[in-house]
């Protein structure tokens, strides 16, 4: 039986931290579907098509990873694709409360789907999409934080022409 994990998020944009989590997910899952949320809490910097395209380019031709957009409830999407595991990263204690709440609600909605929290690589724990956006917005170097296609997309967004 193939074990499919879904790794959901806003991915606005995908970072080296997300890439690390995808690789870690592949340790215990046969396939990982990176699920890019159509509706996100705040107005995203990148449109859903851009977030999906950047994630696809970042993942490259890894055959065990697929990038898909999803709307509505995560558990509905997870069921549709046959995922048995939801992967989320935990960086800080401050992540915990929200993640714990979400995991319990997702379990209430879909008891057969387990949430698994993964700890990122030590040197990537400080990384988040919002910090990457802020650094790029003010002209900082994001080369070590994101795939080159994402760095280029940020450059185009903040310094067009
Ligand atoms: O990268 P983020 O913004 O922390 O990701 C949050 C995300 C998209 C995973 C979460 O908001 C989500 O699952 N949204 C879809 C709607 C849903 O199912 N909400 C959770 C119910 S508990």
Short mmCIF file of N, CA and C and ligand atoms in Angstrom, two decimals:
data_model
loop_
_atom_site.label_atom_id
_atom_site.label_comp_id
_atom_site.label_asym_id
_atom_site.label_seq_id
_atom_site.Cartn_x
_atom_site.Cartn_y
_atom_site.Cartn_z
N UNK A 1 0.84 -1.20 0.00
CA UNK A 1 0.00 0.00 0.00
C UNK A 1 0.88 1.25 0.00
N UNK A 2 0.50 2.20 -0.82
CA UNK A 2 1.28 3.44 -0.88
C UNK A 2 0.84 4.39 0.24
N UNK A 3 1.81 4.89 1.01
CA UNK A 3 1.47 5.88 2.04
C UNK A 3 1.64 7.28 1.47
N UNK A 4 0.52 7.99 1.44
CA UNK A 4 0.53 9.33 0.86
C UNK A 4 0.38 10.37 1.98
N UNK A 5 1.30 11.31 2.00
CA UNK A 5 1.23 12.41 2.99
C UNK A 5 0.88 13.70 2.26
N UNK A 6 0.05 14.51 2.91
CA UNK A 6 -0.25 15.81 2.35
C UNK A 6 0.45 16.85 3.22
N UNK A 7 1.13 17.77 2.55
CA UNK A 7 1.86 18.83 3.27
C UNK A 7 1.22 20.16 2.86
N UNK A 8 0.29 20.66 3.70
CA UNK A 8 -0.45 21.86 3.31
C UNK A 8 0.20 23.15 3.81
N UNK A 9 -0.11 24.23 3.13
CA UNK A 9 0.37 25.53 3.59
C UNK A 9 -0.01 26.62 2.61
N UNK A 10 0.39 27.84 2.97
CA UNK A 10 0.15 28.98 2.07
C UNK A 10 1.25 29.05 1.01
N UNK A 11 2.46 28.69 1.40
CA UNK A 11 3.62 28.70 0.49
C UNK A 11 3.70 30.02 -0.27
N UNK A 12 3.77 31.11 0.51
CA UNK A 12 3.75 32.46 -0.08
C UNK A 12 5.03 33.23 0.23
N UNK A 13 6.17 32.84 -0.31
CA UNK A 13 6.40 31.74 -1.24
C UNK A 13 7.01 30.53 -0.51
N UNK A 14 7.21 29.46 -1.28
CA UNK A 14 7.90 28.27 -0.75
C UNK A 14 9.36 28.64 -0.42
N UNK A 15 9.85 28.12 0.72
CA UNK A 15 11.21 28.45 1.16
C UNK A 15 12.07 27.18 1.27
N UNK A 16 13.33 27.38 1.60
CA UNK A 16 14.22 26.23 1.84
C UNK A 16 13.73 25.41 3.04
N UNK A 17 13.04 26.09 3.97
CA UNK A 17 12.47 25.40 5.12
C UNK A 17 11.39 24.41 4.69
N UNK A 18 10.53 24.85 3.77
CA UNK A 18 9.50 23.94 3.23
C UNK A 18 10.15 22.77 2.50
N UNK A 19 11.18 23.07 1.71
CA UNK A 19 11.87 22.00 0.97
C UNK A 19 12.41 20.94 1.92
N UNK A 20 12.98 21.42 3.04
CA UNK A 20 13.53 20.52 4.05
C UNK A 20 12.42 19.61 4.60
N UNK A 21 11.26 20.20 4.87
CA UNK A 21 10.14 19.42 5.41
C UNK A 21 9.63 18.39 4.39
N UNK A 22 9.61 18.76 3.13
CA UNK A 22 9.18 17.82 2.08
C UNK A 22 10.11 16.61 2.08
N UNK A 23 11.42 16.89 2.13
CA UNK A 23 12.41 15.79 2.15
C UNK A 23 12.22 14.90 3.38
N UNK A 24 11.95 15.53 4.51
CA UNK A 24 11.74 14.75 5.74
C UNK A 24 10.46 13.92 5.65
N UNK A 25 9.45 14.47 5.00
CA UNK A 25 8.19 13.74 4.82
C UNK A 25 8.41 12.47 4.00
N UNK A 26 9.32 12.56 3.04
CA UNK A 26 9.58 11.40 2.17
C UNK A 26 10.29 10.26 2.90
N UNK A 27 10.77 10.52 4.11
CA UNK A 27 11.40 9.45 4.90
C UNK A 27 10.34 8.42 5.33
N UNK A 28 9.15 8.91 5.62
CA UNK A 28 8.14 7.94 6.08
C UNK A 28 6.94 7.81 5.14
N UNK A 29 6.83 8.68 4.15
CA UNK A 29 5.73 8.58 3.18
C UNK A 29 6.31 8.16 1.84
N UNK A 30 5.52 7.42 1.07
CA UNK A 30 5.99 7.05 -0.27
C UNK A 30 5.89 8.23 -1.22
N UNK A 31 4.82 9.04 -0.99
CA UNK A 31 4.64 10.22 -1.83
C UNK A 31 4.17 11.38 -0.96
N UNK A 32 4.58 12.58 -1.34
CA UNK A 32 4.12 13.78 -0.62
C UNK A 32 3.41 14.69 -1.62
N UNK A 33 2.19 15.09 -1.26
CA UNK A 33 1.50 16.09 -2.07
C UNK A 33 1.61 17.43 -1.33
N UNK A 34 2.28 18.36 -1.96
CA UNK A 34 2.39 19.71 -1.42
C UNK A 34 1.09 20.43 -1.81
N UNK A 35 0.29 20.75 -0.78
CA UNK A 35 -1.05 21.29 -1.04
C UNK A 35 -1.06 22.79 -0.75
N UNK A 36 -1.17 23.56 -1.81
CA UNK A 36 -1.09 25.02 -1.70
C UNK A 36 -2.51 25.57 -1.53
N UNK A 37 -2.75 26.24 -0.38
CA UNK A 37 -4.10 26.71 -0.07
C UNK A 37 -4.49 27.90 -0.93
N UNK A 38 -5.66 27.79 -1.55
CA UNK A 38 -6.17 28.88 -2.38
C UNK A 38 -6.54 30.07 -1.50
N UNK A 39 -7.30 29.77 -0.41
CA UNK A 39 -7.69 30.85 0.52
C UNK A 39 -6.70 30.88 1.66
N UNK A 40 -6.11 32.04 1.87
CA UNK A 40 -5.18 32.19 2.99
C UNK A 40 -5.63 33.36 3.85
N UNK A 41 -5.13 33.37 5.09
CA UNK A 41 -5.62 34.34 6.07
C UNK A 41 -5.49 35.79 5.58
N UNK A 42 -4.28 36.15 5.15
CA UNK A 42 -4.07 37.53 4.71
C UNK A 42 -3.93 37.56 3.19
N UNK A 43 -4.04 38.75 2.62
CA UNK A 43 -3.83 38.91 1.18
C UNK A 43 -2.42 38.41 0.84
N UNK A 44 -2.32 37.35 0.02
CA UNK A 44 -0.97 36.82 -0.25
C UNK A 44 -0.19 37.73 -1.20
N UNK A 45 1.13 37.62 -1.14
CA UNK A 45 1.96 38.37 -2.09
C UNK A 45 1.81 37.76 -3.48
N UNK A 46 1.85 36.44 -3.51
CA UNK A 46 1.77 35.72 -4.79
C UNK A 46 0.36 35.12 -4.97
N UNK A 47 -0.17 35.22 -6.17
CA UNK A 47 -1.46 34.61 -6.50
C UNK A 47 -1.31 33.09 -6.44
N UNK A 48 -2.43 32.41 -6.33
CA UNK A 48 -2.38 30.96 -6.18
C UNK A 48 -1.60 30.29 -7.33
N UNK A 49 -1.81 30.79 -8.56
CA UNK A 49 -1.10 30.19 -9.71
C UNK A 49 0.41 30.37 -9.55
N UNK A 50 0.82 31.53 -9.04
CA UNK A 50 2.25 31.79 -8.85
C UNK A 50 2.82 30.91 -7.74
N UNK A 51 2.05 30.79 -6.64
CA UNK A 51 2.55 29.97 -5.52
C UNK A 51 2.72 28.51 -5.94
N UNK A 52 1.76 28.03 -6.74
CA UNK A 52 1.85 26.64 -7.23
C UNK A 52 3.03 26.50 -8.19
N UNK A 53 3.17 27.44 -9.11
CA UNK A 53 4.25 27.36 -10.11
C UNK A 53 5.62 27.40 -9.44
N UNK A 54 5.77 28.28 -8.45
CA UNK A 54 7.07 28.39 -7.75
C UNK A 54 7.36 27.12 -6.97
N UNK A 55 6.33 26.55 -6.34
CA UNK A 55 6.53 25.29 -5.60
C UNK A 55 6.92 24.18 -6.58
N UNK A 56 6.26 24.14 -7.74
CA UNK A 56 6.58 23.09 -8.73
C UNK A 56 8.01 23.23 -9.21
N UNK A 57 8.42 24.45 -9.49
CA UNK A 57 9.79 24.64 -9.99
C UNK A 57 10.82 24.32 -8.90
N UNK A 58 10.47 24.64 -7.68
CA UNK A 58 11.37 24.36 -6.56
C UNK A 58 11.53 22.86 -6.35
N UNK A 59 10.43 22.14 -6.40
CA UNK A 59 10.46 20.69 -6.19
C UNK A 59 11.17 19.99 -7.35
N UNK A 60 11.03 20.56 -8.54
CA UNK A 60 11.71 20.00 -9.72
C UNK A 60 11.11 18.68 -10.15
N UNK A 61 11.97 17.76 -10.57
CA UNK A 61 11.43 16.53 -11.15
C UNK A 61 11.45 15.35 -10.17
N UNK A 62 11.38 15.65 -8.88
CA UNK A 62 11.27 14.58 -7.88
C UNK A 62 9.95 13.82 -8.10
N UNK A 63 10.04 12.55 -8.53
CA UNK A 63 8.81 11.84 -8.91
C UNK A 63 7.88 11.54 -7.74
N UNK A 64 8.39 11.61 -6.52
CA UNK A 64 7.55 11.26 -5.37
C UNK A 64 6.83 12.47 -4.78
N UNK A 65 7.03 13.62 -5.40
CA UNK A 65 6.40 14.84 -4.87
C UNK A 65 5.54 15.47 -5.96
N UNK A 66 4.32 15.85 -5.54
CA UNK A 66 3.41 16.51 -6.46
C UNK A 66 2.91 17.79 -5.81
N UNK A 67 2.72 18.84 -6.59
CA UNK A 67 2.22 20.10 -6.05
C UNK A 67 0.81 20.33 -6.59
N UNK A 68 -0.14 20.56 -5.68
CA UNK A 68 -1.52 20.78 -6.09
C UNK A 68 -2.09 21.97 -5.33
N UNK A 69 -3.01 22.70 -5.97
CA UNK A 69 -3.75 23.74 -5.25
C UNK A 69 -4.96 23.09 -4.62
N UNK A 70 -5.38 23.61 -3.46
CA UNK A 70 -6.64 23.12 -2.90
C UNK A 70 -7.43 24.28 -2.28
N UNK A 71 -8.76 24.14 -2.34
CA UNK A 71 -9.64 25.11 -1.68
C UNK A 71 -10.50 24.36 -0.69
N UNK A 72 -11.17 25.08 0.17
CA UNK A 72 -12.05 24.42 1.15
C UNK A 72 -11.25 23.77 2.25
N UNK A 73 -11.87 22.75 2.86
CA UNK A 73 -11.23 22.11 4.00
C UNK A 73 -10.07 21.21 3.57
N UNK A 74 -9.01 21.27 4.34
CA UNK A 74 -7.86 20.42 4.07
C UNK A 74 -8.22 18.93 4.13
N UNK A 75 -9.01 18.55 5.13
CA UNK A 75 -9.31 17.13 5.28
C UNK A 75 -10.14 16.60 4.10
N UNK A 76 -10.96 17.46 3.50
CA UNK A 76 -11.74 17.04 2.32
C UNK A 76 -10.78 16.74 1.18
N UNK A 77 -9.82 17.65 1.01
CA UNK A 77 -8.82 17.44 -0.05
C UNK A 77 -7.99 16.19 0.23
N UNK A 78 -7.59 16.05 1.51
CA UNK A 78 -6.76 14.89 1.89
C UNK A 78 -7.50 13.59 1.57
N UNK A 79 -8.78 13.54 1.90
CA UNK A 79 -9.59 12.34 1.60
C UNK A 79 -9.68 12.11 0.10
N UNK A 80 -9.91 13.18 -0.64
CA UNK A 80 -10.05 13.07 -2.11
C UNK A 80 -8.82 12.42 -2.75
N UNK A 81 -7.64 12.80 -2.24
CA UNK A 81 -6.42 12.28 -2.86
C UNK A 81 -5.93 10.99 -2.19
N UNK A 82 -6.61 10.58 -1.11
CA UNK A 82 -6.23 9.34 -0.44
C UNK A 82 -5.04 9.47 0.50
N UNK A 83 -4.85 10.69 1.05
CA UNK A 83 -3.74 10.88 2.00
C UNK A 83 -4.14 10.37 3.38
N UNK A 84 -3.22 9.70 4.06
CA UNK A 84 -3.52 9.20 5.41
C UNK A 84 -2.81 10.04 6.47
N UNK A 85 -1.92 10.92 6.03
CA UNK A 85 -1.11 11.71 6.96
C UNK A 85 -1.07 13.18 6.51
N UNK A 86 -1.20 14.07 7.50
CA UNK A 86 -0.98 15.51 7.25
C UNK A 86 0.36 15.86 7.89
N UNK A 87 1.23 16.45 7.12
CA UNK A 87 2.55 16.86 7.64
C UNK A 87 2.54 18.36 7.91
N UNK A 88 3.00 18.72 9.10
CA UNK A 88 3.20 20.14 9.41
C UNK A 88 4.54 20.29 10.11
N UNK A 89 5.16 21.43 9.92
CA UNK A 89 6.45 21.69 10.58
C UNK A 89 6.21 22.43 11.90
N UNK A 90 7.02 22.13 12.88
CA UNK A 90 6.98 22.87 14.15
C UNK A 90 8.34 23.50 14.37
N UNK A 91 8.36 24.82 14.40
CA UNK A 91 9.65 25.51 14.59
C UNK A 91 9.82 25.96 16.02
N UNK A 92 8.82 26.64 16.52
CA UNK A 92 8.94 27.26 17.85
C UNK A 92 7.76 26.85 18.72
N UNK A 93 7.90 27.14 20.01
CA UNK A 93 6.77 26.93 20.93
C UNK A 93 5.58 27.76 20.44
N UNK A 94 5.86 28.93 19.89
CA UNK A 94 4.77 29.81 19.45
C UNK A 94 3.96 29.21 18.31
N UNK A 95 4.54 28.29 17.56
CA UNK A 95 3.78 27.59 16.51
C UNK A 95 2.77 26.63 17.12
N UNK A 96 3.09 26.18 18.33
CA UNK A 96 2.44 24.99 18.86
C UNK A 96 0.94 25.12 19.04
N UNK A 97 0.53 26.26 19.65
CA UNK A 97 -0.88 26.39 20.01
C UNK A 97 -1.80 26.27 18.79
N UNK A 98 -1.47 27.01 17.76
CA UNK A 98 -2.26 27.01 16.53
C UNK A 98 -2.21 25.62 15.87
N UNK A 99 -1.02 25.05 15.83
CA UNK A 99 -0.87 23.75 15.17
C UNK A 99 -1.63 22.66 15.92
N UNK A 100 -1.60 22.74 17.25
CA UNK A 100 -2.26 21.73 18.07
C UNK A 100 -3.78 21.81 17.87
N UNK A 101 -4.27 23.05 17.87
CA UNK A 101 -5.70 23.28 17.66
C UNK A 101 -6.14 22.74 16.30
N UNK A 102 -5.33 23.06 15.30
CA UNK A 102 -5.68 22.65 13.93
C UNK A 102 -5.65 21.11 13.82
N UNK A 103 -4.64 20.50 14.43
CA UNK A 103 -4.53 19.04 14.38
C UNK A 103 -5.73 18.38 15.03
N UNK A 104 -6.16 18.93 16.18
CA UNK A 104 -7.31 18.33 16.88
C UNK A 104 -8.59 18.52 16.08
N UNK A 105 -8.75 19.70 15.48
CA UNK A 105 -9.95 19.94 14.67
C UNK A 105 -9.94 19.03 13.43
N UNK A 106 -8.80 18.91 12.81
CA UNK A 106 -8.72 18.02 11.64
C UNK A 106 -9.02 16.58 12.03
N UNK A 107 -8.58 16.18 13.23
CA UNK A 107 -8.88 14.81 13.67
C UNK A 107 -10.38 14.64 13.95
N UNK A 108 -10.98 15.69 14.50
CA UNK A 108 -12.43 15.65 14.75
C UNK A 108 -13.17 15.46 13.42
N UNK A 109 -12.70 16.17 12.40
CA UNK A 109 -13.36 16.12 11.10
C UNK A 109 -13.05 14.83 10.34
N UNK A 110 -11.84 14.33 10.55
CA UNK A 110 -11.41 13.14 9.78
C UNK A 110 -10.53 12.26 10.68
N UNK A 111 -11.18 11.42 11.52
CA UNK A 111 -10.42 10.66 12.52
C UNK A 111 -9.38 9.71 11.93
N UNK A 112 -9.55 9.31 10.68
CA UNK A 112 -8.60 8.34 10.11
C UNK A 112 -7.30 8.99 9.64
N UNK A 113 -7.28 10.32 9.60
CA UNK A 113 -6.08 11.01 9.09
C UNK A 113 -5.25 11.51 10.27
N UNK A 114 -3.99 11.13 10.32
CA UNK A 114 -3.11 11.55 11.41
C UNK A 114 -2.29 12.78 11.01
N UNK A 115 -2.13 13.69 11.95
CA UNK A 115 -1.21 14.81 11.73
C UNK A 115 0.15 14.44 12.32
N UNK A 116 1.19 14.66 11.54
CA UNK A 116 2.55 14.38 12.00
C UNK A 116 3.33 15.69 11.96
N UNK A 117 3.94 16.05 13.10
CA UNK A 117 4.75 17.27 13.15
C UNK A 117 6.21 16.92 12.94
N UNK A 118 6.84 17.66 12.06
CA UNK A 118 8.26 17.43 11.79
C UNK A 118 9.06 18.66 12.21
N UNK A 119 10.24 18.40 12.71
CA UNK A 119 11.13 19.48 13.16
C UNK A 119 12.10 19.79 12.02
N UNK A 120 12.19 21.05 11.65
CA UNK A 120 13.08 21.40 10.53
C UNK A 120 14.56 21.33 10.90
N UNK A 121 15.40 21.39 9.90
CA UNK A 121 16.85 21.46 10.13
C UNK A 121 17.14 22.68 11.01
N UNK A 122 18.10 22.52 11.91
CA UNK A 122 18.42 23.56 12.89
C UNK A 122 18.67 24.92 12.23
N UNK A 123 19.45 24.91 11.15
CA UNK A 123 19.82 26.19 10.53
C UNK A 123 18.70 26.78 9.66
N UNK A 124 17.53 26.14 9.66
CA UNK A 124 16.40 26.70 8.91
C UNK A 124 15.24 27.09 9.83
N UNK A 125 15.44 26.90 11.13
CA UNK A 125 14.31 27.13 12.05
C UNK A 125 13.87 28.59 12.08
N UNK A 126 14.77 29.49 11.81
CA UNK A 126 14.42 30.92 11.87
C UNK A 126 13.64 31.37 10.64
N UNK A 127 13.51 30.48 9.68
CA UNK A 127 12.99 30.85 8.36
C UNK A 127 11.47 30.80 8.31
N UNK A 128 10.87 31.80 7.68
CA UNK A 128 9.42 31.75 7.42
C UNK A 128 9.17 32.55 6.14
N UNK A 129 8.06 32.23 5.49
CA UNK A 129 7.72 32.96 4.25
C UNK A 129 7.57 34.45 4.53
N UNK A 130 6.99 34.79 5.68
CA UNK A 130 6.76 36.21 5.94
C UNK A 130 8.09 36.96 6.12
N UNK A 131 9.06 36.31 6.77
CA UNK A 131 10.38 36.97 6.90
C UNK A 131 11.07 37.09 5.54
N UNK A 132 10.94 36.05 4.74
CA UNK A 132 11.53 36.10 3.39
C UNK A 132 10.93 37.26 2.60
N UNK A 133 9.60 37.40 2.67
CA UNK A 133 8.94 38.50 1.95
C UNK A 133 9.47 39.85 2.44
N UNK A 134 9.62 39.97 3.76
CA UNK A 134 10.07 41.25 4.32
C UNK A 134 11.51 41.56 3.91
N UNK A 135 12.38 40.56 4.00
CA UNK A 135 13.79 40.78 3.61
C UNK A 135 13.85 41.20 2.14
N UNK A 136 13.09 40.48 1.29
CA UNK A 136 13.12 40.78 -0.14
C UNK A 136 12.53 42.16 -0.42
N UNK A 137 11.46 42.49 0.30
CA UNK A 137 10.79 43.79 0.08
C UNK A 137 11.76 44.95 0.29
N UNK A 138 12.65 44.80 1.29
CA UNK A 138 13.56 45.90 1.59
C UNK A 138 14.96 45.68 1.01
N UNK A 139 15.04 44.82 0.01
CA UNK A 139 16.28 44.69 -0.76
C UNK A 139 17.33 43.77 -0.17
N UNK A 140 16.97 42.99 0.85
CA UNK A 140 17.94 42.06 1.44
C UNK A 140 18.16 40.85 0.53
N UNK A 141 19.24 40.13 0.83
CA UNK A 141 19.61 38.99 0.00
C UNK A 141 18.90 37.73 0.50
N UNK A 142 18.09 37.14 -0.35
CA UNK A 142 17.34 35.94 0.05
C UNK A 142 17.88 34.68 -0.62
N UNK A 143 19.04 34.79 -1.25
CA UNK A 143 19.58 33.68 -2.05
C UNK A 143 19.71 32.38 -1.25
N UNK A 144 20.06 32.50 0.03
CA UNK A 144 20.25 31.27 0.82
C UNK A 144 18.94 30.75 1.40
N UNK A 145 17.89 31.51 1.24
CA UNK A 145 16.63 31.18 1.93
C UNK A 145 15.59 30.51 1.04
N UNK A 146 15.73 30.72 -0.27
CA UNK A 146 14.74 30.20 -1.22
C UNK A 146 15.45 29.68 -2.47
N UNK A 147 14.74 28.89 -3.25
CA UNK A 147 15.25 28.42 -4.54
C UNK A 147 15.46 29.64 -5.45
N UNK A 148 16.44 29.58 -6.36
CA UNK A 148 16.69 30.73 -7.25
C UNK A 148 15.45 31.22 -8.01
N UNK A 149 14.56 30.34 -8.41
CA UNK A 149 13.35 30.81 -9.14
C UNK A 149 12.47 31.67 -8.24
N UNK A 150 12.48 31.35 -6.96
CA UNK A 150 11.68 32.14 -6.00
C UNK A 150 12.35 33.49 -5.77
N UNK A 151 13.68 33.46 -5.65
CA UNK A 151 14.42 34.72 -5.47
C UNK A 151 14.16 35.65 -6.66
N UNK A 152 14.15 35.09 -7.86
CA UNK A 152 13.88 35.90 -9.06
C UNK A 152 12.45 36.45 -9.04
N UNK A 153 11.51 35.61 -8.63
CA UNK A 153 10.10 36.05 -8.58
C UNK A 153 9.93 37.18 -7.58
N UNK A 154 10.64 37.09 -6.45
CA UNK A 154 10.55 38.15 -5.44
C UNK A 154 11.14 39.45 -5.98
N UNK A 155 12.24 39.31 -6.67
CA UNK A 155 12.90 40.47 -7.28
C UNK A 155 11.95 41.16 -8.27
N UNK A 156 11.29 40.35 -9.10
CA UNK A 156 10.34 40.91 -10.08
C UNK A 156 9.18 41.60 -9.38
N UNK A 157 8.73 40.99 -8.28
CA UNK A 157 7.58 41.53 -7.55
C UNK A 157 7.91 42.90 -6.94
N UNK A 158 9.08 42.98 -6.32
CA UNK A 158 9.41 44.20 -5.57
C UNK A 158 10.19 45.23 -6.38
N UNK A 159 10.91 44.75 -7.40
CA UNK A 159 11.68 45.68 -8.21
C UNK A 159 11.45 45.42 -9.70
N UNK A 160 10.23 45.63 -10.15
CA UNK A 160 9.90 45.33 -11.55
C UNK A 160 10.64 46.27 -12.50
N UNK A 161 10.97 45.72 -13.67
CA UNK A 161 11.57 46.54 -14.72
C UNK A 161 13.01 46.78 -14.61
O1 LIG B 1 1.18 28.01 5.77
P1 LIG B 1 0.01 28.24 6.67
O2 LIG B 1 -0.62 29.57 6.37
O3 LIG B 1 0.34 28.07 8.12
O4 LIG B 1 -1.07 27.10 6.30
C1 LIG B 1 -2.31 27.04 6.93
C2 LIG B 1 -3.23 26.04 6.19
C3 LIG B 1 -3.43 26.49 4.75
C4 LIG B 1 -2.62 24.66 6.22
C5 LIG B 1 -4.60 26.02 6.95
O5 LIG B 1 -5.08 27.30 7.08
C6 LIG B 1 -5.63 25.14 6.24
O6 LIG B 1 -5.58 23.93 6.35
N1 LIG B 1 -6.57 25.78 5.52
C7 LIG B 1 -7.62 25.10 4.81
C8 LIG B 1 -8.95 25.18 5.56
C9 LIG B 1 -8.93 24.20 6.70
O7 LIG B 1 -9.06 23.02 6.51
N2 LIG B 1 -8.67 24.76 7.91
C10 LIG B 1 -8.35 23.97 9.08
C11 LIG B 1 -9.57 23.56 9.82
S1 LIG B 1 -8.97 23.15 11.40
#
